[in-house]
Amino acid sequence: MFPLLKTRPKARKPAPPETRTLDVAGRLMPLTIKQHDQATRITLRIEPGGRALKMTVPRGLAAREVNAFLDRHQGWLLTKLAKFSADTGLSDGGRILLRGVSHRIEHTGSLRGLTEVISVDGSPVLRVSGLPEHVGRRIAAFLKKEARADLERLAAMHAARIRAPIRSISMKDTRSRWGSCSSEGNLSFSWRIVMAPPSVIDYLAAHEVAHLKEMNHGPRFWALCKTLCPGTEEAKSWLKRHGSQLHAIDFD
């Protein structure tokens, strides 16, 4: 007789995420619902910028349980989403942050011209030309240019201190992280960081440069990060409090 061969049960394929639109007091929010084998409870979070919701549920949870959870948390969502204004304010007379300083937006009405910072009666003004519907995009292009100038300078300075070569630097508009560093020495930054105070911009540059030596977030990494940027903890705290507000601005 041959012994019975035990076969391993086939791993279940993960269920594809469910996507729907949730009405939160008239505000339509994209919602992604993902089932997870290890989940023991429902978790709901607001994506950076307040533009979407993500929900994780135990595998096989009944739809009525999901709907009941969402109904119970309407008030919580409404409170949390209140800080994300639907009005971007990116028009003549609106305001935009640049290196932590609020600038009044002045639309010149001219179809051509540079986007530039000027001083009017001692107050900073961001002067923007072009069609009114393109003001947001022109401001975004200006911020990207300013972010690149700051981050290339700061990253080079920090890299020189630890004698670590940088292969390339790119600007992106990522929502899940402020920056990244590859094992090949490629640094990537969210250009939205240029709206933060200079100390926070410096921290982000130091953080990613530190990864050139330590590709982790262990004690040695944080020690190096704090050596490069003594204000690391304060900058992390600022991003935790205000980072989502920077992501919430819609430049399109």
PDB file of C-alpha atoms in Angstrom:
ATOM      1  CA  MET A   1       0.000   0.000   0.000  1.00  0.00           C
ATOM      2  CA  PHE A   2       1.224   3.445  -0.792  1.00  0.00           C
ATOM      3  CA  PRO A   3       0.875   6.021   1.968  1.00  0.00           C
ATOM      4  CA  LEU A   4      -1.540   8.798   1.270  1.00  0.00           C
ATOM      5  CA  LEU A   5       0.274  11.907   0.141  1.00  0.00           C
ATOM      6  CA  LYS A   6      -0.727  15.039   1.915  1.00  0.00           C
ATOM      7  CA  THR A   7      -1.192  17.970  -0.372  1.00  0.00           C
ATOM      8  CA  ARG A   8      -0.990  21.539   0.725  1.00  0.00           C
ATOM      9  CA  PRO A   9      -4.177  23.493   0.304  1.00  0.00           C
ATOM     10  CA  LYS A  10      -3.924  25.962  -2.505  1.00  0.00           C
ATOM     11  CA  ALA A  11      -3.512  29.509  -1.345  1.00  0.00           C
ATOM     12  CA  ARG A  12      -6.586  31.543  -1.993  1.00  0.00           C
ATOM     13  CA  LYS A  13      -6.193  34.272  -4.515  1.00  0.00           C
ATOM     14  CA  PRO A  14      -6.744  37.680  -2.975  1.00  0.00           C
ATOM     15  CA  ALA A  15     -10.123  39.107  -3.864  1.00  0.00           C
ATOM     16  CA  PRO A  16      -9.867  42.138  -6.147  1.00  0.00           C
ATOM     17  CA  PRO A  17     -10.484  45.423  -4.318  1.00  0.00           C
ATOM     18  CA  GLU A  18     -13.994  46.791  -4.557  1.00  0.00           C
ATOM     19  CA  THR A  19     -14.323  50.397  -5.639  1.00  0.00           C
ATOM     20  CA  ARG A  20     -17.347  52.573  -5.123  1.00  0.00           C
ATOM     21  CA  THR A  21     -18.320  56.177  -4.485  1.00  0.00           C
ATOM     22  CA  LEU A  22     -19.411  57.149  -0.979  1.00  0.00           C
ATOM     23  CA  ASP A  23     -21.673  60.135  -0.371  1.00  0.00           C
ATOM     24  CA  VAL A  24     -20.488  61.979   2.746  1.00  0.00           C
ATOM     25  CA  ALA A  25     -23.063  64.732   3.329  1.00  0.00           C
ATOM     26  CA  GLY A  26     -23.109  65.544  -0.380  1.00  0.00           C
ATOM     27  CA  ARG A  27     -19.387  65.149  -0.884  1.00  0.00           C
ATOM     28  CA  LEU A  28     -18.685  62.252  -3.257  1.00  0.00           C
ATOM     29  CA  MET A  29     -15.594  60.314  -2.164  1.00  0.00           C
ATOM     30  CA  PRO A  30     -13.896  57.446  -4.049  1.00  0.00           C
ATOM     31  CA  LEU A  31     -13.767  54.420  -1.731  1.00  0.00           C
ATOM     32  CA  THR A  32     -11.597  51.318  -2.132  1.00  0.00           C
ATOM     33  CA  ILE A  33     -12.536  48.260  -0.053  1.00  0.00           C
ATOM     34  CA  LYS A  34      -9.880  45.559   0.260  1.00  0.00           C
ATOM     35  CA  GLN A  35     -10.324  42.165   1.907  1.00  0.00           C
ATOM     36  CA  HIS A  36      -7.373  40.886   3.910  1.00  0.00           C
ATOM     37  CA  ASP A  37      -6.799  37.434   5.419  1.00  0.00           C
ATOM     38  CA  GLN A  38      -5.030  38.850   8.473  1.00  0.00           C
ATOM     39  CA  ALA A  39      -7.608  41.546   9.206  1.00  0.00           C
ATOM     40  CA  THR A  40      -9.676  40.980  12.356  1.00  0.00           C
ATOM     41  CA  ARG A  41     -11.600  44.238  12.245  1.00  0.00           C
ATOM     42  CA  ILE A  42     -12.649  46.957   9.840  1.00  0.00           C
ATOM     43  CA  THR A  43     -10.292  49.889   9.354  1.00  0.00           C
ATOM     44  CA  LEU A  44     -11.118  53.056   7.457  1.00  0.00           C
ATOM     45  CA  ARG A  45      -8.666  55.788   6.608  1.00  0.00           C
ATOM     46  CA  ILE A  46      -8.582  58.973   4.582  1.00  0.00           C
ATOM     47  CA  GLU A  47      -5.932  59.074   1.877  1.00  0.00           C
ATOM     48  CA  PRO A  48      -3.388  61.933   1.970  1.00  0.00           C
ATOM     49  CA  GLY A  49      -4.990  65.094   0.663  1.00  0.00           C
ATOM     50  CA  GLY A  50      -8.486  64.005   1.658  1.00  0.00           C
ATOM     51  CA  ARG A  51      -9.394  62.971  -1.876  1.00  0.00           C
ATOM     52  CA  ALA A  52     -10.200  59.302  -1.340  1.00  0.00           C
ATOM     53  CA  LEU A  53     -10.991  56.676   1.289  1.00  0.00           C
ATOM     54  CA  LYS A  54      -9.462  53.248   1.839  1.00  0.00           C
ATOM     55  CA  MET A  55     -11.123  50.468   3.810  1.00  0.00           C
ATOM     56  CA  THR A  56      -9.661  47.121   4.924  1.00  0.00           C
ATOM     57  CA  VAL A  57     -12.044  44.360   6.012  1.00  0.00           C
ATOM     58  CA  PRO A  58     -11.728  40.713   7.105  1.00  0.00           C
ATOM     59  CA  ARG A  59     -12.089  38.301   4.207  1.00  0.00           C
ATOM     60  CA  GLY A  60     -15.666  37.266   3.562  1.00  0.00           C
ATOM     61  CA  LEU A  61     -17.259  40.021   5.641  1.00  0.00           C
ATOM     62  CA  ALA A  62     -20.874  40.502   4.616  1.00  0.00           C
ATOM     63  CA  ALA A  63     -21.698  43.586   2.589  1.00  0.00           C
ATOM     64  CA  ARG A  64     -24.354  44.612   5.127  1.00  0.00           C
ATOM     65  CA  GLU A  65     -21.637  44.796   7.813  1.00  0.00           C
ATOM     66  CA  VAL A  66     -19.530  47.053   5.601  1.00  0.00           C
ATOM     67  CA  ASN A  67     -22.494  49.310   4.861  1.00  0.00           C
ATOM     68  CA  ALA A  68     -23.473  49.484   8.530  1.00  0.00           C
ATOM     69  CA  PHE A  69     -19.916  50.473   9.478  1.00  0.00           C
ATOM     70  CA  LEU A  70     -19.902  53.250   6.882  1.00  0.00           C
ATOM     71  CA  ASP A  71     -23.272  54.524   8.089  1.00  0.00           C
ATOM     72  CA  ARG A  72     -22.052  54.625  11.714  1.00  0.00           C
ATOM     73  CA  HIS A  73     -18.943  56.587  10.751  1.00  0.00           C
ATOM     74  CA  GLN A  74     -20.560  59.290   8.609  1.00  0.00           C
ATOM     75  CA  GLY A  75     -20.158  61.821  11.409  1.00  0.00           C
ATOM     76  CA  TRP A  76     -16.495  60.926  11.914  1.00  0.00           C
ATOM     77  CA  LEU A  77     -15.816  61.247   8.185  1.00  0.00           C
ATOM     78  CA  LEU A  78     -17.618  64.567   7.992  1.00  0.00           C
ATOM     79  CA  THR A  79     -15.527  65.960  10.844  1.00  0.00           C
ATOM     80  CA  LYS A  80     -12.247  64.709   9.416  1.00  0.00           C
ATOM     81  CA  LEU A  81     -13.001  65.861   5.864  1.00  0.00           C
ATOM     82  CA  ALA A  82     -14.024  69.336   7.004  1.00  0.00           C
ATOM     83  CA  LYS A  83     -10.396  70.451   7.110  1.00  0.00           C
ATOM     84  CA  PHE A  84     -10.013  69.669   3.407  1.00  0.00           C
ATOM     85  CA  SER A  85     -11.619  72.538   1.551  1.00  0.00           C
ATOM     86  CA  ALA A  86     -13.092  71.817  -1.873  1.00  0.00           C
ATOM     87  CA  ASP A  87     -12.209  75.383  -2.908  1.00  0.00           C
ATOM     88  CA  THR A  88      -8.530  75.458  -3.862  1.00  0.00           C
ATOM     89  CA  GLY A  89      -8.331  79.252  -3.743  1.00  0.00           C
ATOM     90  CA  LEU A  90      -5.915  79.193  -6.698  1.00  0.00           C
ATOM     91  CA  SER A  91      -7.265  82.296  -8.380  1.00  0.00           C
ATOM     92  CA  ASP A  92      -6.764  86.036  -8.281  1.00  0.00           C
ATOM     93  CA  GLY A  93      -6.797  87.137  -4.646  1.00  0.00           C
ATOM     94  CA  GLY A  94      -6.310  83.609  -3.297  1.00  0.00           C
ATOM     95  CA  ARG A  95      -3.290  82.510  -1.302  1.00  0.00           C
ATOM     96  CA  ILE A  96      -0.579  79.879  -1.669  1.00  0.00           C
ATOM     97  CA  LEU A  97       2.283  78.850   0.600  1.00  0.00           C
ATOM     98  CA  LEU A  98       5.876  79.081  -0.579  1.00  0.00           C
ATOM     99  CA  ARG A  99       8.574  77.984   1.873  1.00  0.00           C
ATOM    100  CA  GLY A 100       6.096  78.345   4.706  1.00  0.00           C
ATOM    101  CA  VAL A 101       5.082  81.925   3.833  1.00  0.00           C
ATOM    102  CA  SER A 102       1.588  82.753   2.583  1.00  0.00           C
ATOM    103  CA  HIS A 103       1.659  84.588  -0.764  1.00  0.00           C
ATOM    104  CA  ARG A 104      -1.285  86.412  -2.278  1.00  0.00           C
ATOM    105  CA  ILE A 105      -2.001  85.298  -5.835  1.00  0.00           C
ATOM    106  CA  GLU A 106      -2.218  88.091  -8.392  1.00  0.00           C
ATOM    107  CA  HIS A 107      -3.478  87.132 -11.845  1.00  0.00           C
ATOM    108  CA  THR A 108      -2.094  89.691 -14.278  1.00  0.00           C
ATOM    109  CA  GLY A 109      -4.673  89.090 -17.020  1.00  0.00           C
ATOM    110  CA  SER A 110      -1.840  88.977 -19.555  1.00  0.00           C
ATOM    111  CA  LEU A 111      -1.630  85.856 -21.717  1.00  0.00           C
ATOM    112  CA  ARG A 112       2.153  85.824 -21.517  1.00  0.00           C
ATOM    113  CA  GLY A 113       4.629  86.414 -18.758  1.00  0.00           C
ATOM    114  CA  LEU A 114       6.620  84.721 -16.051  1.00  0.00           C
ATOM    115  CA  THR A 115       5.247  83.391 -12.802  1.00  0.00           C
ATOM    116  CA  GLU A 116       7.243  85.292 -10.210  1.00  0.00           C
ATOM    117  CA  VAL A 117       7.342  86.453  -6.612  1.00  0.00           C
ATOM    118  CA  ILE A 118       7.229  90.194  -6.037  1.00  0.00           C
ATOM    119  CA  SER A 119       6.713  92.423  -3.019  1.00  0.00           C
ATOM    120  CA  VAL A 120       3.729  94.775  -2.860  1.00  0.00           C
ATOM    121  CA  ASP A 121       3.658  97.162   0.103  1.00  0.00           C
ATOM    122  CA  GLY A 122       6.009  94.819   1.932  1.00  0.00           C
ATOM    123  CA  SER A 123       3.828  91.732   1.415  1.00  0.00           C
ATOM    124  CA  PRO A 124       4.790  88.745  -0.772  1.00  0.00           C
ATOM    125  CA  VAL A 125       2.773  88.298  -3.959  1.00  0.00           C
ATOM    126  CA  LEU A 126       2.894  85.492  -6.503  1.00  0.00           C
ATOM    127  CA  ARG A 127       2.198  87.075  -9.879  1.00  0.00           C
ATOM    128  CA  VAL A 128       0.746  84.689 -12.472  1.00  0.00           C
ATOM    129  CA  SER A 129      -0.113  85.300 -16.119  1.00  0.00           C
ATOM    130  CA  GLY A 130      -2.064  83.217 -18.642  1.00  0.00           C
ATOM    131  CA  LEU A 131      -5.728  82.284 -18.881  1.00  0.00           C
ATOM    132  CA  PRO A 132      -7.667  82.211 -15.584  1.00  0.00           C
ATOM    133  CA  GLU A 133      -8.366  78.474 -15.934  1.00  0.00           C
ATOM    134  CA  HIS A 134      -4.608  77.794 -16.187  1.00  0.00           C
ATOM    135  CA  VAL A 135      -3.589  79.631 -13.012  1.00  0.00           C
ATOM    136  CA  GLY A 136      -3.391  76.439 -10.935  1.00  0.00           C
ATOM    137  CA  ARG A 137      -1.207  74.651 -13.448  1.00  0.00           C
ATOM    138  CA  ARG A 138       1.093  77.640 -13.809  1.00  0.00           C
ATOM    139  CA  ILE A 139       1.506  77.831 -10.039  1.00  0.00           C
ATOM    140  CA  ALA A 140       2.274  74.097  -9.917  1.00  0.00           C
ATOM    141  CA  ALA A 141       4.957  74.491 -12.595  1.00  0.00           C
ATOM    142  CA  PHE A 142       6.497  77.348 -10.609  1.00  0.00           C
ATOM    143  CA  LEU A 143       6.498  75.337  -7.382  1.00  0.00           C
ATOM    144  CA  LYS A 144       8.147  72.365  -9.120  1.00  0.00           C
ATOM    145  CA  LYS A 145      10.946  74.609 -10.376  1.00  0.00           C
ATOM    146  CA  GLU A 146      11.467  76.144  -6.940  1.00  0.00           C
ATOM    147  CA  ALA A 147      11.376  72.727  -5.253  1.00  0.00           C
ATOM    148  CA  ARG A 148      13.992  71.343  -7.622  1.00  0.00           C
ATOM    149  CA  ALA A 149      16.317  74.278  -6.963  1.00  0.00           C
ATOM    150  CA  ASP A 150      16.004  73.886  -3.183  1.00  0.00           C
ATOM    151  CA  LEU A 151      16.243  70.111  -3.043  1.00  0.00           C
ATOM    152  CA  GLU A 152      19.118  69.771  -5.492  1.00  0.00           C
ATOM    153  CA  ARG A 153      21.122  72.277  -3.434  1.00  0.00           C
ATOM    154  CA  LEU A 154      20.256  70.737  -0.063  1.00  0.00           C
ATOM    155  CA  ALA A 155      20.688  67.128  -1.166  1.00  0.00           C
ATOM    156  CA  ALA A 156      24.106  67.917  -2.659  1.00  0.00           C
ATOM    157  CA  MET A 157      25.162  69.624   0.572  1.00  0.00           C
ATOM    158  CA  HIS A 158      24.099  66.701   2.775  1.00  0.00           C
ATOM    159  CA  ALA A 159      25.537  64.104   0.403  1.00  0.00           C
ATOM    160  CA  ALA A 160      28.904  65.866   0.458  1.00  0.00           C
ATOM    161  CA  ARG A 161      28.951  65.668   4.267  1.00  0.00           C
ATOM    162  CA  ILE A 162      28.633  61.870   4.245  1.00  0.00           C
ATOM    163  CA  ARG A 163      30.540  61.399   0.969  1.00  0.00           C
ATOM    164  CA  ALA A 164      27.689  59.594  -0.748  1.00  0.00           C
ATOM    165  CA  PRO A 165      27.160  60.060  -4.492  1.00  0.00           C
ATOM    166  CA  ILE A 166      23.734  60.966  -5.864  1.00  0.00           C
ATOM    167  CA  ARG A 167      22.894  59.455  -9.213  1.00  0.00           C
ATOM    168  CA  SER A 168      19.790  61.507 -10.021  1.00  0.00           C
ATOM    169  CA  ILE A 169      17.094  63.684  -8.461  1.00  0.00           C
ATOM    170  CA  SER A 170      13.512  63.782  -9.685  1.00  0.00           C
ATOM    171  CA  MET A 171      10.390  65.697  -8.704  1.00  0.00           C
ATOM    172  CA  LYS A 172       7.094  63.806  -8.403  1.00  0.00           C
ATOM    173  CA  ASP A 173       3.604  64.332  -7.004  1.00  0.00           C
ATOM    174  CA  THR A 174       3.311  61.246  -4.817  1.00  0.00           C
ATOM    175  CA  ARG A 175       0.573  60.978  -2.197  1.00  0.00           C
ATOM    176  CA  SER A 176       1.875  58.052  -0.170  1.00  0.00           C
ATOM    177  CA  ARG A 177       5.339  59.414   0.643  1.00  0.00           C
ATOM    178  CA  TRP A 178       7.306  62.649   0.564  1.00  0.00           C
ATOM    179  CA  GLY A 179      10.430  61.140  -0.912  1.00  0.00           C
ATOM    180  CA  SER A 180      12.303  57.980  -1.776  1.00  0.00           C
ATOM    181  CA  CYS A 181      15.838  56.708  -2.344  1.00  0.00           C
ATOM    182  CA  SER A 182      16.766  53.734  -4.505  1.00  0.00           C
ATOM    183  CA  SER A 183      19.727  51.448  -3.958  1.00  0.00           C
ATOM    184  CA  GLU A 184      21.255  52.945  -7.117  1.00  0.00           C
ATOM    185  CA  GLY A 185      21.336  56.407  -5.554  1.00  0.00           C
ATOM    186  CA  ASN A 186      18.291  57.880  -7.285  1.00  0.00           C
ATOM    187  CA  LEU A 187      16.444  60.362  -5.094  1.00  0.00           C
ATOM    188  CA  SER A 188      12.823  61.340  -5.617  1.00  0.00           C
ATOM    189  CA  PHE A 189      10.914  64.111  -3.860  1.00  0.00           C
ATOM    190  CA  SER A 190       7.365  65.427  -3.792  1.00  0.00           C
ATOM    191  CA  TRP A 191       7.583  68.968  -5.124  1.00  0.00           C
ATOM    192  CA  ARG A 192       4.730  69.968  -2.800  1.00  0.00           C
ATOM    193  CA  ILE A 193       7.276  70.077   0.042  1.00  0.00           C
ATOM    194  CA  VAL A 194       8.368  73.509  -1.217  1.00  0.00           C
ATOM    195  CA  MET A 195       5.190  74.895   0.382  1.00  0.00           C
ATOM    196  CA  ALA A 196       6.535  73.833   3.797  1.00  0.00           C
ATOM    197  CA  PRO A 197       8.947  75.924   5.921  1.00  0.00           C
ATOM    198  CA  PRO A 198      12.638  75.773   4.920  1.00  0.00           C
ATOM    199  CA  SER A 199      13.503  73.624   7.958  1.00  0.00           C
ATOM    200  CA  VAL A 200      11.040  70.967   6.762  1.00  0.00           C
ATOM    201  CA  ILE A 201      12.421  71.055   3.215  1.00  0.00           C
ATOM    202  CA  ASP A 202      15.895  70.598   4.651  1.00  0.00           C
ATOM    203  CA  TYR A 203      14.723  67.646   6.740  1.00  0.00           C
ATOM    204  CA  LEU A 204      13.276  65.884   3.690  1.00  0.00           C
ATOM    205  CA  ALA A 205      16.533  66.322   1.784  1.00  0.00           C
ATOM    206  CA  ALA A 206      18.532  65.020   4.759  1.00  0.00           C
ATOM    207  CA  HIS A 207      16.146  62.088   5.225  1.00  0.00           C
ATOM    208  CA  GLU A 208      16.544  60.790   1.684  1.00  0.00           C
ATOM    209  CA  VAL A 209      20.300  61.446   1.591  1.00  0.00           C
ATOM    210  CA  ALA A 210      20.680  59.452   4.820  1.00  0.00           C
ATOM    211  CA  HIS A 211      19.165  56.500   2.966  1.00  0.00           C
ATOM    212  CA  LEU A 212      22.207  56.537   0.676  1.00  0.00           C
ATOM    213  CA  LYS A 213      24.079  55.095   3.661  1.00  0.00           C
ATOM    214  CA  GLU A 214      21.271  53.364   5.546  1.00  0.00           C
ATOM    215  CA  MET A 215      18.491  51.796   3.442  1.00  0.00           C
ATOM    216  CA  ASN A 216      16.208  51.351   6.427  1.00  0.00           C
ATOM    217  CA  HIS A 217      14.584  53.255   9.275  1.00  0.00           C
ATOM    218  CA  GLY A 218      16.625  51.727  12.069  1.00  0.00           C
ATOM    219  CA  PRO A 219      18.486  53.498  14.878  1.00  0.00           C
ATOM    220  CA  ARG A 220      21.594  54.109  12.748  1.00  0.00           C
ATOM    221  CA  PHE A 221      19.482  55.737  10.052  1.00  0.00           C
ATOM    222  CA  TRP A 222      17.765  58.124  12.455  1.00  0.00           C
ATOM    223  CA  ALA A 223      21.048  58.967  14.153  1.00  0.00           C
ATOM    224  CA  LEU A 224      22.516  59.909  10.765  1.00  0.00           C
ATOM    225  CA  CYS A 225      19.400  61.841   9.794  1.00  0.00           C
ATOM    226  CA  LYS A 226      19.562  63.878  13.004  1.00  0.00           C
ATOM    227  CA  THR A 227      23.257  64.555  12.454  1.00  0.00           C
ATOM    228  CA  LEU A 228      22.462  66.006   9.032  1.00  0.00           C
ATOM    229  CA  CYS A 229      19.334  67.774  10.249  1.00  0.00           C
ATOM    230  CA  PRO A 230      19.205  68.523  14.005  1.00  0.00           C
ATOM    231  CA  GLY A 231      15.596  69.694  13.612  1.00  0.00           C
ATOM    232  CA  THR A 232      14.411  66.283  12.440  1.00  0.00           C
ATOM    233  CA  GLU A 233      11.795  65.745  15.159  1.00  0.00           C
ATOM    234  CA  GLU A 234      10.277  69.197  14.758  1.00  0.00           C
ATOM    235  CA  ALA A 235      10.080  68.761  10.976  1.00  0.00           C
ATOM    236  CA  LYS A 236       8.458  65.324  11.310  1.00  0.00           C
ATOM    237  CA  SER A 237       5.899  66.825  13.664  1.00  0.00           C
ATOM    238  CA  TRP A 238       5.127  69.653  11.216  1.00  0.00           C
ATOM    239  CA  LEU A 239       4.539  67.186   8.379  1.00  0.00           C
ATOM    240  CA  LYS A 240       2.292  65.068  10.560  1.00  0.00           C
ATOM    241  CA  ARG A 241       0.159  68.098  11.419  1.00  0.00           C
ATOM    242  CA  HIS A 242       0.120  69.917   8.084  1.00  0.00           C
ATOM    243  CA  GLY A 243       1.227  67.496   5.358  1.00  0.00           C
ATOM    244  CA  SER A 244      -2.276  66.413   4.356  1.00  0.00           C
ATOM    245  CA  GLN A 245      -3.247  70.040   3.759  1.00  0.00           C
ATOM    246  CA  LEU A 246      -0.472  70.370   1.178  1.00  0.00           C
ATOM    247  CA  HIS A 247      -1.651  67.202  -0.563  1.00  0.00           C
ATOM    248  CA  ALA A 248      -5.237  68.482  -0.598  1.00  0.00           C
ATOM    249  CA  ILE A 249      -4.522  71.384  -2.955  1.00  0.00           C
ATOM    250  CA  ASP A 250      -5.772  70.631  -6.467  1.00  0.00           C
ATOM    251  CA  PHE A 251      -3.670  72.473  -9.061  1.00  0.00           C
ATOM    252  CA  ASP A 252      -5.537  71.106 -12.122  1.00  0.00           C
TER     253      ASP A 252
END
